[in-house]
């Protein structure tokens, strides 16, 4: 799948250059302070009116900003988005509104629970909102699962393009940070040893969004290529970017790899950020810290041992 455009919303900045700079700092082992709190989405007013955004929650705002940024990066406008589908990956979904809805049940009973919180807590609402704001009429699908949602969403996008259901796919991933989520993460980490904590003990929950504009035609590959790949499909000397819940013992069974999770935090959609860094790598945009390479494997393993894999390649390598 050709990558026409990329858009990110992250704790290190809302731009590809911000992510590339943070990745270079990390590879040089230079200290940097990253706050995994509420990400600034104020630039969204460049793409949508304040009135249209009045009731849009933070989770959906991040998804919208990343999606608009991907289209802007690809140089596309709404008139060119006919036959475009959306696949959105998430680990927790709109967790704040889910908690708000559960709180309203506790406070007022099921008969008086907040209908608005319930409506916006449905996991497909953010993807539907992106489609509505961009007037897209193609298929719209959300995948919610921990750590392997991005790999599953990539496979869905690849299937749609192969079957020619759509011409383009907006492939996105988003998760948000809440105080309650961080408290619970710390509480769980305190009761788990490092061997079974998934390798992320002490790493604060993060938030952010990533969107890729994908096209079936290789001539549209401005940034490279991304595809779902089985673990048996390996390439010599291709580095591995790893995210997910594998323990240190499990990680030792994997080939040498890079873990960029300190840039985005403990987040189920870390693979989407890894794929973005991988696309920057195959373009040579992490030099001179990391040499340009033709292919990068992105792996994410969940706590049950299931591993998702996607392959990022350069235009020349494909």
PDB file of C-alpha atoms in Angstrom, residues 3-317:
ATOM      1  CA  UNK A   3       1.597   5.966   1.688  1.00  0.00           C
ATOM      2  CA  UNK A   4       0.435   9.284   0.215  1.00  0.00           C
ATOM      3  CA  UNK A   5       0.345  11.249   3.434  1.00  0.00           C
ATOM      4  CA  UNK A   6       0.913  10.998   7.193  1.00  0.00           C
ATOM      5  CA  UNK A   7      -0.455  12.987  10.098  1.00  0.00           C
ATOM      6  CA  UNK A   8       0.364  12.685  13.798  1.00  0.00           C
ATOM      7  CA  UNK A   9      -0.851  14.191  17.042  1.00  0.00           C
ATOM      8  CA  UNK A  10       1.559  13.338  19.842  1.00  0.00           C
ATOM      9  CA  UNK A  11       3.167  14.381  23.104  1.00  0.00           C
ATOM     10  CA  UNK A  12       6.362  15.359  21.262  1.00  0.00           C
ATOM     11  CA  UNK A  13       4.512  17.616  18.806  1.00  0.00           C
ATOM     12  CA  UNK A  14       1.901  17.570  16.080  1.00  0.00           C
ATOM     13  CA  UNK A  15       4.201  17.194  13.125  1.00  0.00           C
ATOM     14  CA  UNK A  16       6.453  14.663  11.415  1.00  0.00           C
ATOM     15  CA  UNK A  17       9.508  16.828  11.999  1.00  0.00           C
ATOM     16  CA  UNK A  18       8.750  16.946  15.732  1.00  0.00           C
ATOM     17  CA  UNK A  19       8.594  13.150  15.869  1.00  0.00           C
ATOM     18  CA  UNK A  20      11.784  12.761  13.821  1.00  0.00           C
ATOM     19  CA  UNK A  21      13.655  15.151  16.111  1.00  0.00           C
ATOM     20  CA  UNK A  22      12.438  13.368  19.266  1.00  0.00           C
ATOM     21  CA  UNK A  23      13.445   9.988  17.777  1.00  0.00           C
ATOM     22  CA  UNK A  24      16.930  11.305  16.977  1.00  0.00           C
ATOM     23  CA  UNK A  25      17.300  12.606  20.553  1.00  0.00           C
ATOM     24  CA  UNK A  26      16.282   9.210  21.895  1.00  0.00           C
ATOM     25  CA  UNK A  27      18.683   7.323  19.632  1.00  0.00           C
ATOM     26  CA  UNK A  28      21.486   9.604  20.809  1.00  0.00           C
ATOM     27  CA  UNK A  29      20.396   8.827  24.391  1.00  0.00           C
ATOM     28  CA  UNK A  30      19.875  12.538  25.027  1.00  0.00           C
ATOM     29  CA  UNK A  31      17.515  13.408  27.872  1.00  0.00           C
ATOM     30  CA  UNK A  32      14.170  14.945  26.981  1.00  0.00           C
ATOM     31  CA  UNK A  33      11.101  15.698  29.060  1.00  0.00           C
ATOM     32  CA  UNK A  34       7.832  14.450  27.577  1.00  0.00           C
ATOM     33  CA  UNK A  35       4.517  15.119  29.283  1.00  0.00           C
ATOM     34  CA  UNK A  36       1.897  12.488  28.476  1.00  0.00           C
ATOM     35  CA  UNK A  37      -1.017  14.757  29.350  1.00  0.00           C
ATOM     36  CA  UNK A  38      -3.657  16.483  27.264  1.00  0.00           C
ATOM     37  CA  UNK A  39      -2.326  17.100  23.770  1.00  0.00           C
ATOM     38  CA  UNK A  40      -3.007  20.462  22.157  1.00  0.00           C
ATOM     39  CA  UNK A  41      -5.573  20.158  19.356  1.00  0.00           C
ATOM     40  CA  UNK A  42      -6.257  23.889  18.939  1.00  0.00           C
ATOM     41  CA  UNK A  43      -4.976  23.796  15.340  1.00  0.00           C
ATOM     42  CA  UNK A  44      -8.089  21.839  14.427  1.00  0.00           C
ATOM     43  CA  UNK A  45      -9.909  25.157  13.878  1.00  0.00           C
ATOM     44  CA  UNK A  46      -7.835  25.502  10.681  1.00  0.00           C
ATOM     45  CA  UNK A  47      -9.857  22.638   9.235  1.00  0.00           C
ATOM     46  CA  UNK A  48     -13.281  22.856  10.900  1.00  0.00           C
ATOM     47  CA  UNK A  49     -15.388  25.613  12.423  1.00  0.00           C
ATOM     48  CA  UNK A  50     -15.638  26.095  16.169  1.00  0.00           C
ATOM     49  CA  UNK A  51     -19.376  25.505  15.882  1.00  0.00           C
ATOM     50  CA  UNK A  52     -18.852  22.116  14.221  1.00  0.00           C
ATOM     51  CA  UNK A  53     -16.380  21.163  16.950  1.00  0.00           C
ATOM     52  CA  UNK A  54     -18.461  22.383  19.873  1.00  0.00           C
ATOM     53  CA  UNK A  55     -19.512  18.938  21.114  1.00  0.00           C
ATOM     54  CA  UNK A  56     -16.567  16.954  19.800  1.00  0.00           C
ATOM     55  CA  UNK A  57     -14.629  15.254  22.605  1.00  0.00           C
ATOM     56  CA  UNK A  58     -10.838  15.213  22.979  1.00  0.00           C
ATOM     57  CA  UNK A  59     -10.455  11.643  21.664  1.00  0.00           C
ATOM     58  CA  UNK A  60     -12.252  12.500  18.429  1.00  0.00           C
ATOM     59  CA  UNK A  61     -10.460  15.850  18.118  1.00  0.00           C
ATOM     60  CA  UNK A  62      -7.116  14.060  18.084  1.00  0.00           C
ATOM     61  CA  UNK A  63      -8.373  11.678  15.398  1.00  0.00           C
ATOM     62  CA  UNK A  64      -9.718  14.570  13.309  1.00  0.00           C
ATOM     63  CA  UNK A  65      -6.528  16.610  13.551  1.00  0.00           C
ATOM     64  CA  UNK A  66      -4.345  13.643  12.564  1.00  0.00           C
ATOM     65  CA  UNK A  67      -6.673  12.767   9.662  1.00  0.00           C
ATOM     66  CA  UNK A  68      -6.749  16.341   8.342  1.00  0.00           C
ATOM     67  CA  UNK A  69      -2.961  16.542   8.714  1.00  0.00           C
ATOM     68  CA  UNK A  70      -2.535  13.343   6.670  1.00  0.00           C
ATOM     69  CA  UNK A  71      -4.703  14.736   3.871  1.00  0.00           C
ATOM     70  CA  UNK A  72      -2.851  18.044   3.978  1.00  0.00           C
ATOM     71  CA  UNK A  73       0.473  16.190   3.794  1.00  0.00           C
ATOM     72  CA  UNK A  74      -0.826  14.253   0.784  1.00  0.00           C
ATOM     73  CA  UNK A  75      -2.003  17.460  -0.899  1.00  0.00           C
ATOM     74  CA  UNK A  76      -5.596  16.225  -1.119  1.00  0.00           C
ATOM     75  CA  UNK A  77      -8.898  17.996  -0.618  1.00  0.00           C
ATOM     76  CA  UNK A  78     -12.449  16.745  -0.059  1.00  0.00           C
ATOM     77  CA  UNK A  79     -13.215  16.663  -3.790  1.00  0.00           C
ATOM     78  CA  UNK A  80     -10.543  13.985  -4.295  1.00  0.00           C
ATOM     79  CA  UNK A  81     -11.808  11.656  -1.564  1.00  0.00           C
ATOM     80  CA  UNK A  82     -14.511   9.832  -3.486  1.00  0.00           C
ATOM     81  CA  UNK A  83     -14.334   6.066  -2.890  1.00  0.00           C
ATOM     82  CA  UNK A  84     -12.282   6.541   0.291  1.00  0.00           C
ATOM     83  CA  UNK A  85     -12.772   4.301   3.311  1.00  0.00           C
ATOM     84  CA  UNK A  86     -11.787   4.733   6.950  1.00  0.00           C
ATOM     85  CA  UNK A  87     -10.311   2.130   9.284  1.00  0.00           C
ATOM     86  CA  UNK A  88      -9.669   3.278  12.846  1.00  0.00           C
ATOM     87  CA  UNK A  89      -7.684   1.284  15.410  1.00  0.00           C
ATOM     88  CA  UNK A  90      -7.892   1.871  19.153  1.00  0.00           C
ATOM     89  CA  UNK A  91      -7.039   0.035  22.331  1.00  0.00           C
ATOM     90  CA  UNK A  92      -9.392   1.590  24.850  1.00  0.00           C
ATOM     91  CA  UNK A  93     -11.693   3.705  22.691  1.00  0.00           C
ATOM     92  CA  UNK A  94     -13.032   7.046  23.995  1.00  0.00           C
ATOM     93  CA  UNK A  95     -12.203   6.065  27.564  1.00  0.00           C
ATOM     94  CA  UNK A  96     -13.080   9.370  29.272  1.00  0.00           C
ATOM     95  CA  UNK A  97     -16.629   9.332  27.938  1.00  0.00           C
ATOM     96  CA  UNK A  98     -16.898   5.641  28.780  1.00  0.00           C
ATOM     97  CA  UNK A  99     -15.935   6.440  32.381  1.00  0.00           C
ATOM     98  CA  UNK A 100     -18.365   9.401  32.374  1.00  0.00           C
ATOM     99  CA  UNK A 101     -21.175   7.120  31.261  1.00  0.00           C
ATOM    100  CA  UNK A 102     -20.341   4.527  33.906  1.00  0.00           C
ATOM    101  CA  UNK A 103     -20.205   7.288  36.546  1.00  0.00           C
ATOM    102  CA  UNK A 104     -23.665   8.473  35.491  1.00  0.00           C
ATOM    103  CA  UNK A 105     -25.016   4.940  35.961  1.00  0.00           C
ATOM    104  CA  UNK A 106     -23.504   4.809  39.451  1.00  0.00           C
ATOM    105  CA  UNK A 107     -24.739   8.293  40.382  1.00  0.00           C
ATOM    106  CA  UNK A 108     -28.215   8.282  38.826  1.00  0.00           C
ATOM    107  CA  UNK A 109     -29.035   4.668  38.028  1.00  0.00           C
ATOM    108  CA  UNK A 110     -29.475   3.052  34.599  1.00  0.00           C
ATOM    109  CA  UNK A 111     -32.774   4.876  34.001  1.00  0.00           C
ATOM    110  CA  UNK A 112     -31.133   8.322  34.288  1.00  0.00           C
ATOM    111  CA  UNK A 113     -27.681   7.596  32.837  1.00  0.00           C
ATOM    112  CA  UNK A 114     -26.308  10.200  30.438  1.00  0.00           C
ATOM    113  CA  UNK A 115     -27.497   9.454  26.880  1.00  0.00           C
ATOM    114  CA  UNK A 116     -24.929  11.873  25.427  1.00  0.00           C
ATOM    115  CA  UNK A 117     -22.015  10.186  27.213  1.00  0.00           C
ATOM    116  CA  UNK A 118     -23.300   6.803  26.049  1.00  0.00           C
ATOM    117  CA  UNK A 119     -23.669   7.917  22.424  1.00  0.00           C
ATOM    118  CA  UNK A 120     -20.139   9.312  22.258  1.00  0.00           C
ATOM    119  CA  UNK A 121     -18.609   6.369  24.118  1.00  0.00           C
ATOM    120  CA  UNK A 122     -19.530   3.985  21.278  1.00  0.00           C
ATOM    121  CA  UNK A 123     -16.199   3.055  19.714  1.00  0.00           C
ATOM    122  CA  UNK A 124     -17.211   3.672  16.096  1.00  0.00           C
ATOM    123  CA  UNK A 125     -18.395   7.247  16.736  1.00  0.00           C
ATOM    124  CA  UNK A 126     -14.927   8.871  16.242  1.00  0.00           C
ATOM    125  CA  UNK A 127     -14.461   7.190  12.853  1.00  0.00           C
ATOM    126  CA  UNK A 128     -18.015   8.157  11.895  1.00  0.00           C
ATOM    127  CA  UNK A 129     -17.319  11.752  12.940  1.00  0.00           C
ATOM    128  CA  UNK A 130     -14.221  11.858  10.725  1.00  0.00           C
ATOM    129  CA  UNK A 131     -16.299  10.548   7.820  1.00  0.00           C
ATOM    130  CA  UNK A 132     -19.061  13.070   8.495  1.00  0.00           C
ATOM    131  CA  UNK A 133     -16.714  16.065   8.767  1.00  0.00           C
ATOM    132  CA  UNK A 134     -14.919  15.062   5.562  1.00  0.00           C
ATOM    133  CA  UNK A 135     -18.138  14.024   3.753  1.00  0.00           C
ATOM    134  CA  UNK A 136     -16.776  10.555   3.051  1.00  0.00           C
ATOM    135  CA  UNK A 137     -19.253   7.929   1.884  1.00  0.00           C
ATOM    136  CA  UNK A 138     -17.023   4.860   1.766  1.00  0.00           C
ATOM    137  CA  UNK A 139     -16.930   2.018   4.307  1.00  0.00           C
ATOM    138  CA  UNK A 140     -16.150   3.000   7.887  1.00  0.00           C
ATOM    139  CA  UNK A 141     -14.777   0.461  10.348  1.00  0.00           C
ATOM    140  CA  UNK A 142     -13.283   0.512  13.851  1.00  0.00           C
ATOM    141  CA  UNK A 143     -11.120  -2.147  15.493  1.00  0.00           C
ATOM    142  CA  UNK A 144     -10.685  -2.175  19.264  1.00  0.00           C
ATOM    143  CA  UNK A 145      -8.165  -4.522  20.858  1.00  0.00           C
ATOM    144  CA  UNK A 146      -5.061  -4.109  22.969  1.00  0.00           C
ATOM    145  CA  UNK A 147      -1.653  -3.863  21.255  1.00  0.00           C
ATOM    146  CA  UNK A 148      -2.572  -5.635  18.002  1.00  0.00           C
ATOM    147  CA  UNK A 149      -5.355  -3.332  16.764  1.00  0.00           C
ATOM    148  CA  UNK A 150      -3.041  -1.463  14.372  1.00  0.00           C
ATOM    149  CA  UNK A 151      -1.886  -4.680  12.688  1.00  0.00           C
ATOM    150  CA  UNK A 152      -5.514  -5.809  12.334  1.00  0.00           C
ATOM    151  CA  UNK A 153      -6.551  -2.426  10.920  1.00  0.00           C
ATOM    152  CA  UNK A 154      -3.662  -2.533   8.428  1.00  0.00           C
ATOM    153  CA  UNK A 155      -4.820  -5.953   7.232  1.00  0.00           C
ATOM    154  CA  UNK A 156      -8.365  -4.593   6.808  1.00  0.00           C
ATOM    155  CA  UNK A 157      -7.128  -1.630   4.758  1.00  0.00           C
ATOM    156  CA  UNK A 158      -4.962  -3.916   2.637  1.00  0.00           C
ATOM    157  CA  UNK A 159      -7.939  -6.212   1.990  1.00  0.00           C
ATOM    158  CA  UNK A 160     -10.203  -3.333   0.935  1.00  0.00           C
ATOM    159  CA  UNK A 161      -7.642  -2.022  -1.546  1.00  0.00           C
ATOM    160  CA  UNK A 162      -6.897  -5.503  -2.925  1.00  0.00           C
ATOM    161  CA  UNK A 163     -10.618  -6.150  -3.445  1.00  0.00           C
ATOM    162  CA  UNK A 164     -10.981  -2.677  -5.030  1.00  0.00           C
ATOM    163  CA  UNK A 165     -13.755  -1.759  -2.629  1.00  0.00           C
ATOM    164  CA  UNK A 166     -12.128   1.650  -2.309  1.00  0.00           C
ATOM    165  CA  UNK A 167      -9.486   3.728  -4.079  1.00  0.00           C
ATOM    166  CA  UNK A 168      -7.979   5.126  -0.894  1.00  0.00           C
ATOM    167  CA  UNK A 169      -8.033   4.245   2.789  1.00  0.00           C
ATOM    168  CA  UNK A 170      -7.577   6.589   5.712  1.00  0.00           C
ATOM    169  CA  UNK A 171      -5.918   4.252   8.203  1.00  0.00           C
ATOM    170  CA  UNK A 172      -5.860   5.750  11.683  1.00  0.00           C
ATOM    171  CA  UNK A 173      -5.109   4.918  15.296  1.00  0.00           C
ATOM    172  CA  UNK A 174      -5.989   6.872  18.423  1.00  0.00           C
ATOM    173  CA  UNK A 175      -6.039   6.487  22.203  1.00  0.00           C
ATOM    174  CA  UNK A 176      -6.330   9.026  24.995  1.00  0.00           C
ATOM    175  CA  UNK A 177      -4.897   9.624  28.450  1.00  0.00           C
ATOM    176  CA  UNK A 178      -7.052  10.079  31.548  1.00  0.00           C
ATOM    177  CA  UNK A 179      -6.134  10.538  35.174  1.00  0.00           C
ATOM    178  CA  UNK A 180      -8.101   7.429  36.146  1.00  0.00           C
ATOM    179  CA  UNK A 181      -6.287   5.349  33.535  1.00  0.00           C
ATOM    180  CA  UNK A 182      -2.915   6.518  34.859  1.00  0.00           C
ATOM    181  CA  UNK A 183      -3.877   5.800  38.477  1.00  0.00           C
ATOM    182  CA  UNK A 184      -4.993   2.291  37.592  1.00  0.00           C
ATOM    183  CA  UNK A 185      -1.880   1.679  35.477  1.00  0.00           C
ATOM    184  CA  UNK A 186       0.331   2.666  38.411  1.00  0.00           C
ATOM    185  CA  UNK A 187      -1.680   0.504  40.786  1.00  0.00           C
ATOM    186  CA  UNK A 188      -1.356  -2.518  38.514  1.00  0.00           C
ATOM    187  CA  UNK A 189       2.367  -1.903  37.950  1.00  0.00           C
ATOM    188  CA  UNK A 190       3.008  -1.815  41.693  1.00  0.00           C
ATOM    189  CA  UNK A 191       1.570  -5.302  42.034  1.00  0.00           C
ATOM    190  CA  UNK A 192       3.444  -6.835  39.123  1.00  0.00           C
ATOM    191  CA  UNK A 193       7.052  -7.884  38.973  1.00  0.00           C
ATOM    192  CA  UNK A 194       9.217  -6.615  36.134  1.00  0.00           C
ATOM    193  CA  UNK A 195       9.190 -10.120  34.602  1.00  0.00           C
ATOM    194  CA  UNK A 196       5.434 -10.120  34.050  1.00  0.00           C
ATOM    195  CA  UNK A 197       4.662  -6.391  33.777  1.00  0.00           C
ATOM    196  CA  UNK A 198       4.845  -6.463  29.994  1.00  0.00           C
ATOM    197  CA  UNK A 199       8.079  -4.505  29.864  1.00  0.00           C
ATOM    198  CA  UNK A 200       6.291  -1.199  30.482  1.00  0.00           C
ATOM    199  CA  UNK A 201       6.455  -0.994  34.254  1.00  0.00           C
ATOM    200  CA  UNK A 202       6.781   2.650  35.293  1.00  0.00           C
ATOM    201  CA  UNK A 203       5.957   4.000  31.807  1.00  0.00           C
ATOM    202  CA  UNK A 204       3.042   6.432  32.043  1.00  0.00           C
ATOM    203  CA  UNK A 205      -0.003   5.938  29.800  1.00  0.00           C
ATOM    204  CA  UNK A 206       0.221   8.148  26.756  1.00  0.00           C
ATOM    205  CA  UNK A 207      -2.162   9.501  24.162  1.00  0.00           C
ATOM    206  CA  UNK A 208      -2.122  10.558  20.562  1.00  0.00           C
ATOM    207  CA  UNK A 209      -3.311   9.804  17.051  1.00  0.00           C
ATOM    208  CA  UNK A 210      -1.753   8.764  13.759  1.00  0.00           C
ATOM    209  CA  UNK A 211      -3.337   8.668  10.299  1.00  0.00           C
ATOM    210  CA  UNK A 212      -1.999   7.329   7.021  1.00  0.00           C
ATOM    211  CA  UNK A 213      -3.514   8.102   3.626  1.00  0.00           C
ATOM    212  CA  UNK A 214      -3.065   4.882   1.647  1.00  0.00           C
ATOM    213  CA  UNK A 215      -3.474   4.231  -2.074  1.00  0.00           C
ATOM    214  CA  UNK A 216      -3.279   1.045  -4.136  1.00  0.00           C
ATOM    215  CA  UNK A 217      -1.259   2.688  -6.932  1.00  0.00           C
ATOM    216  CA  UNK A 218       2.515   2.596  -6.216  1.00  0.00           C
ATOM    217  CA  UNK A 219       2.896   5.907  -8.075  1.00  0.00           C
ATOM    218  CA  UNK A 220       1.194   7.609  -5.113  1.00  0.00           C
ATOM    219  CA  UNK A 221       3.904   6.551  -2.643  1.00  0.00           C
ATOM    220  CA  UNK A 222       5.243   9.877  -1.387  1.00  0.00           C
ATOM    221  CA  UNK A 223       6.562   8.324   1.834  1.00  0.00           C
ATOM    222  CA  UNK A 224       7.027   4.645   1.049  1.00  0.00           C
ATOM    223  CA  UNK A 225       4.911   1.549   1.518  1.00  0.00           C
ATOM    224  CA  UNK A 226       3.185  -0.175   4.419  1.00  0.00           C
ATOM    225  CA  UNK A 227       1.601  -3.601   4.478  1.00  0.00           C
ATOM    226  CA  UNK A 228       0.452  -6.297   6.821  1.00  0.00           C
ATOM    227  CA  UNK A 229       3.102  -8.995   6.972  1.00  0.00           C
ATOM    228  CA  UNK A 230       3.364 -12.402   8.547  1.00  0.00           C
ATOM    229  CA  UNK A 231       6.255 -13.025  10.905  1.00  0.00           C
ATOM    230  CA  UNK A 232       7.685 -15.516   8.427  1.00  0.00           C
ATOM    231  CA  UNK A 233       8.180 -12.684   5.922  1.00  0.00           C
ATOM    232  CA  UNK A 234      11.549 -11.367   7.073  1.00  0.00           C
ATOM    233  CA  UNK A 235      14.273  -9.365   5.381  1.00  0.00           C
ATOM    234  CA  UNK A 236      18.029  -9.475   6.045  1.00  0.00           C
ATOM    235  CA  UNK A 237      19.323  -6.575   8.129  1.00  0.00           C
ATOM    236  CA  UNK A 238      15.862  -5.015   8.459  1.00  0.00           C
ATOM    237  CA  UNK A 239      15.641  -3.380  11.910  1.00  0.00           C
ATOM    238  CA  UNK A 240      12.714  -4.127  14.194  1.00  0.00           C
ATOM    239  CA  UNK A 241      10.656  -1.472  15.980  1.00  0.00           C
ATOM    240  CA  UNK A 242       8.840  -3.085  18.884  1.00  0.00           C
ATOM    241  CA  UNK A 243       5.882  -2.080  21.040  1.00  0.00           C
ATOM    242  CA  UNK A 244       3.445  -3.931  23.240  1.00  0.00           C
ATOM    243  CA  UNK A 245       3.328  -5.979  26.398  1.00  0.00           C
ATOM    244  CA  UNK A 246       6.122  -8.511  26.016  1.00  0.00           C
ATOM    245  CA  UNK A 247       8.084  -9.092  29.199  1.00  0.00           C
ATOM    246  CA  UNK A 248      11.876  -8.740  29.243  1.00  0.00           C
ATOM    247  CA  UNK A 249      12.167 -12.550  29.026  1.00  0.00           C
ATOM    248  CA  UNK A 250       9.957 -12.596  25.923  1.00  0.00           C
ATOM    249  CA  UNK A 251      11.835  -9.659  24.421  1.00  0.00           C
ATOM    250  CA  UNK A 252      15.087 -11.592  24.721  1.00  0.00           C
ATOM    251  CA  UNK A 253      13.662 -14.157  22.294  1.00  0.00           C
ATOM    252  CA  UNK A 254      13.285 -11.469  19.616  1.00  0.00           C
ATOM    253  CA  UNK A 255      16.034 -10.209  17.290  1.00  0.00           C
ATOM    254  CA  UNK A 256      17.745  -6.883  18.122  1.00  0.00           C
ATOM    255  CA  UNK A 257      15.187  -4.100  18.078  1.00  0.00           C
ATOM    256  CA  UNK A 258      14.386  -0.471  18.862  1.00  0.00           C
ATOM    257  CA  UNK A 259      11.748   0.474  21.431  1.00  0.00           C
ATOM    258  CA  UNK A 260      10.416   4.016  20.901  1.00  0.00           C
ATOM    259  CA  UNK A 261       7.702   3.771  23.574  1.00  0.00           C
ATOM    260  CA  UNK A 262       9.291   6.525  25.736  1.00  0.00           C
ATOM    261  CA  UNK A 263       8.208   8.932  22.972  1.00  0.00           C
ATOM    262  CA  UNK A 264       4.530   8.017  23.069  1.00  0.00           C
ATOM    263  CA  UNK A 265       4.037   6.270  26.423  1.00  0.00           C
ATOM    264  CA  UNK A 266       2.229   3.134  27.487  1.00  0.00           C
ATOM    265  CA  UNK A 267      -0.366   3.089  24.720  1.00  0.00           C
ATOM    266  CA  UNK A 268      -2.044   0.183  22.883  1.00  0.00           C
ATOM    267  CA  UNK A 269      -1.609   1.813  19.459  1.00  0.00           C
ATOM    268  CA  UNK A 270       2.156   2.249  19.791  1.00  0.00           C
ATOM    269  CA  UNK A 271       2.665   0.339  16.548  1.00  0.00           C
ATOM    270  CA  UNK A 272       1.148   3.259  14.598  1.00  0.00           C
ATOM    271  CA  UNK A 273       3.806   5.598  15.969  1.00  0.00           C
ATOM    272  CA  UNK A 274       6.475   2.971  15.253  1.00  0.00           C
ATOM    273  CA  UNK A 275       5.252   2.741  11.656  1.00  0.00           C
ATOM    274  CA  UNK A 276       5.515   6.527  11.328  1.00  0.00           C
ATOM    275  CA  UNK A 277       9.092   6.475  12.654  1.00  0.00           C
ATOM    276  CA  UNK A 278       9.799   3.564  10.298  1.00  0.00           C
ATOM    277  CA  UNK A 279       8.558   5.547   7.290  1.00  0.00           C
ATOM    278  CA  UNK A 280      10.808   8.424   8.321  1.00  0.00           C
ATOM    279  CA  UNK A 281      13.681   5.931   8.623  1.00  0.00           C
ATOM    280  CA  UNK A 282      13.292   4.447   5.135  1.00  0.00           C
ATOM    281  CA  UNK A 283      13.277   8.011   3.778  1.00  0.00           C
ATOM    282  CA  UNK A 284      16.554   8.753   5.545  1.00  0.00           C
ATOM    283  CA  UNK A 285      14.985  11.404   7.767  1.00  0.00           C
ATOM    284  CA  UNK A 286      16.536  10.057  10.992  1.00  0.00           C
ATOM    285  CA  UNK A 287      20.063  10.503   9.739  1.00  0.00           C
ATOM    286  CA  UNK A 288      22.811  10.663  10.739  1.00  0.00           C
ATOM    287  CA  UNK A 289      21.746   8.888  13.956  1.00  0.00           C
ATOM    288  CA  UNK A 290      20.099   5.984  12.115  1.00  0.00           C
ATOM    289  CA  UNK A 291      21.181   5.099   8.612  1.00  0.00           C
ATOM    290  CA  UNK A 292      18.614   4.980   5.849  1.00  0.00           C
ATOM    291  CA  UNK A 293      17.467   1.397   5.346  1.00  0.00           C
ATOM    292  CA  UNK A 294      15.144  -0.126   2.742  1.00  0.00           C
ATOM    293  CA  UNK A 295      12.806  -1.939   5.164  1.00  0.00           C
ATOM    294  CA  UNK A 296      11.682  -1.888   8.785  1.00  0.00           C
ATOM    295  CA  UNK A 297       9.593  -4.466  10.620  1.00  0.00           C
ATOM    296  CA  UNK A 298       7.132  -3.163  13.230  1.00  0.00           C
ATOM    297  CA  UNK A 299       6.023  -5.713  15.812  1.00  0.00           C
ATOM    298  CA  UNK A 300       3.549  -5.457  18.660  1.00  0.00           C
ATOM    299  CA  UNK A 301       2.893  -8.286  21.091  1.00  0.00           C
ATOM    300  CA  UNK A 302      -0.012  -8.409  23.529  1.00  0.00           C
ATOM    301  CA  UNK A 303       0.004  -9.910  26.994  1.00  0.00           C
ATOM    302  CA  UNK A 304      -1.391 -13.200  25.671  1.00  0.00           C
ATOM    303  CA  UNK A 305       1.586 -13.724  23.368  1.00  0.00           C
ATOM    304  CA  UNK A 306      -0.202 -12.768  20.128  1.00  0.00           C
ATOM    305  CA  UNK A 307       2.030 -10.734  17.839  1.00  0.00           C
ATOM    306  CA  UNK A 308       0.986  -8.345  15.093  1.00  0.00           C
ATOM    307  CA  UNK A 309       3.424  -7.454  12.330  1.00  0.00           C
ATOM    308  CA  UNK A 310       3.537  -4.805   9.627  1.00  0.00           C
ATOM    309  CA  UNK A 311       6.298  -4.100   7.141  1.00  0.00           C
ATOM    310  CA  UNK A 312       7.404  -0.627   6.071  1.00  0.00           C
ATOM    311  CA  UNK A 313       9.518  -0.310   2.926  1.00  0.00           C
ATOM    312  CA  UNK A 314      11.039   2.410   0.783  1.00  0.00           C
ATOM    313  CA  UNK A 315       9.957   3.122  -2.757  1.00  0.00           C
ATOM    314  CA  UNK A 316      13.137   1.544  -4.151  1.00  0.00           C
ATOM    315  CA  UNK A 317      12.836  -1.573  -2.003  1.00  0.00           C
TER     316      UNK A 317
END
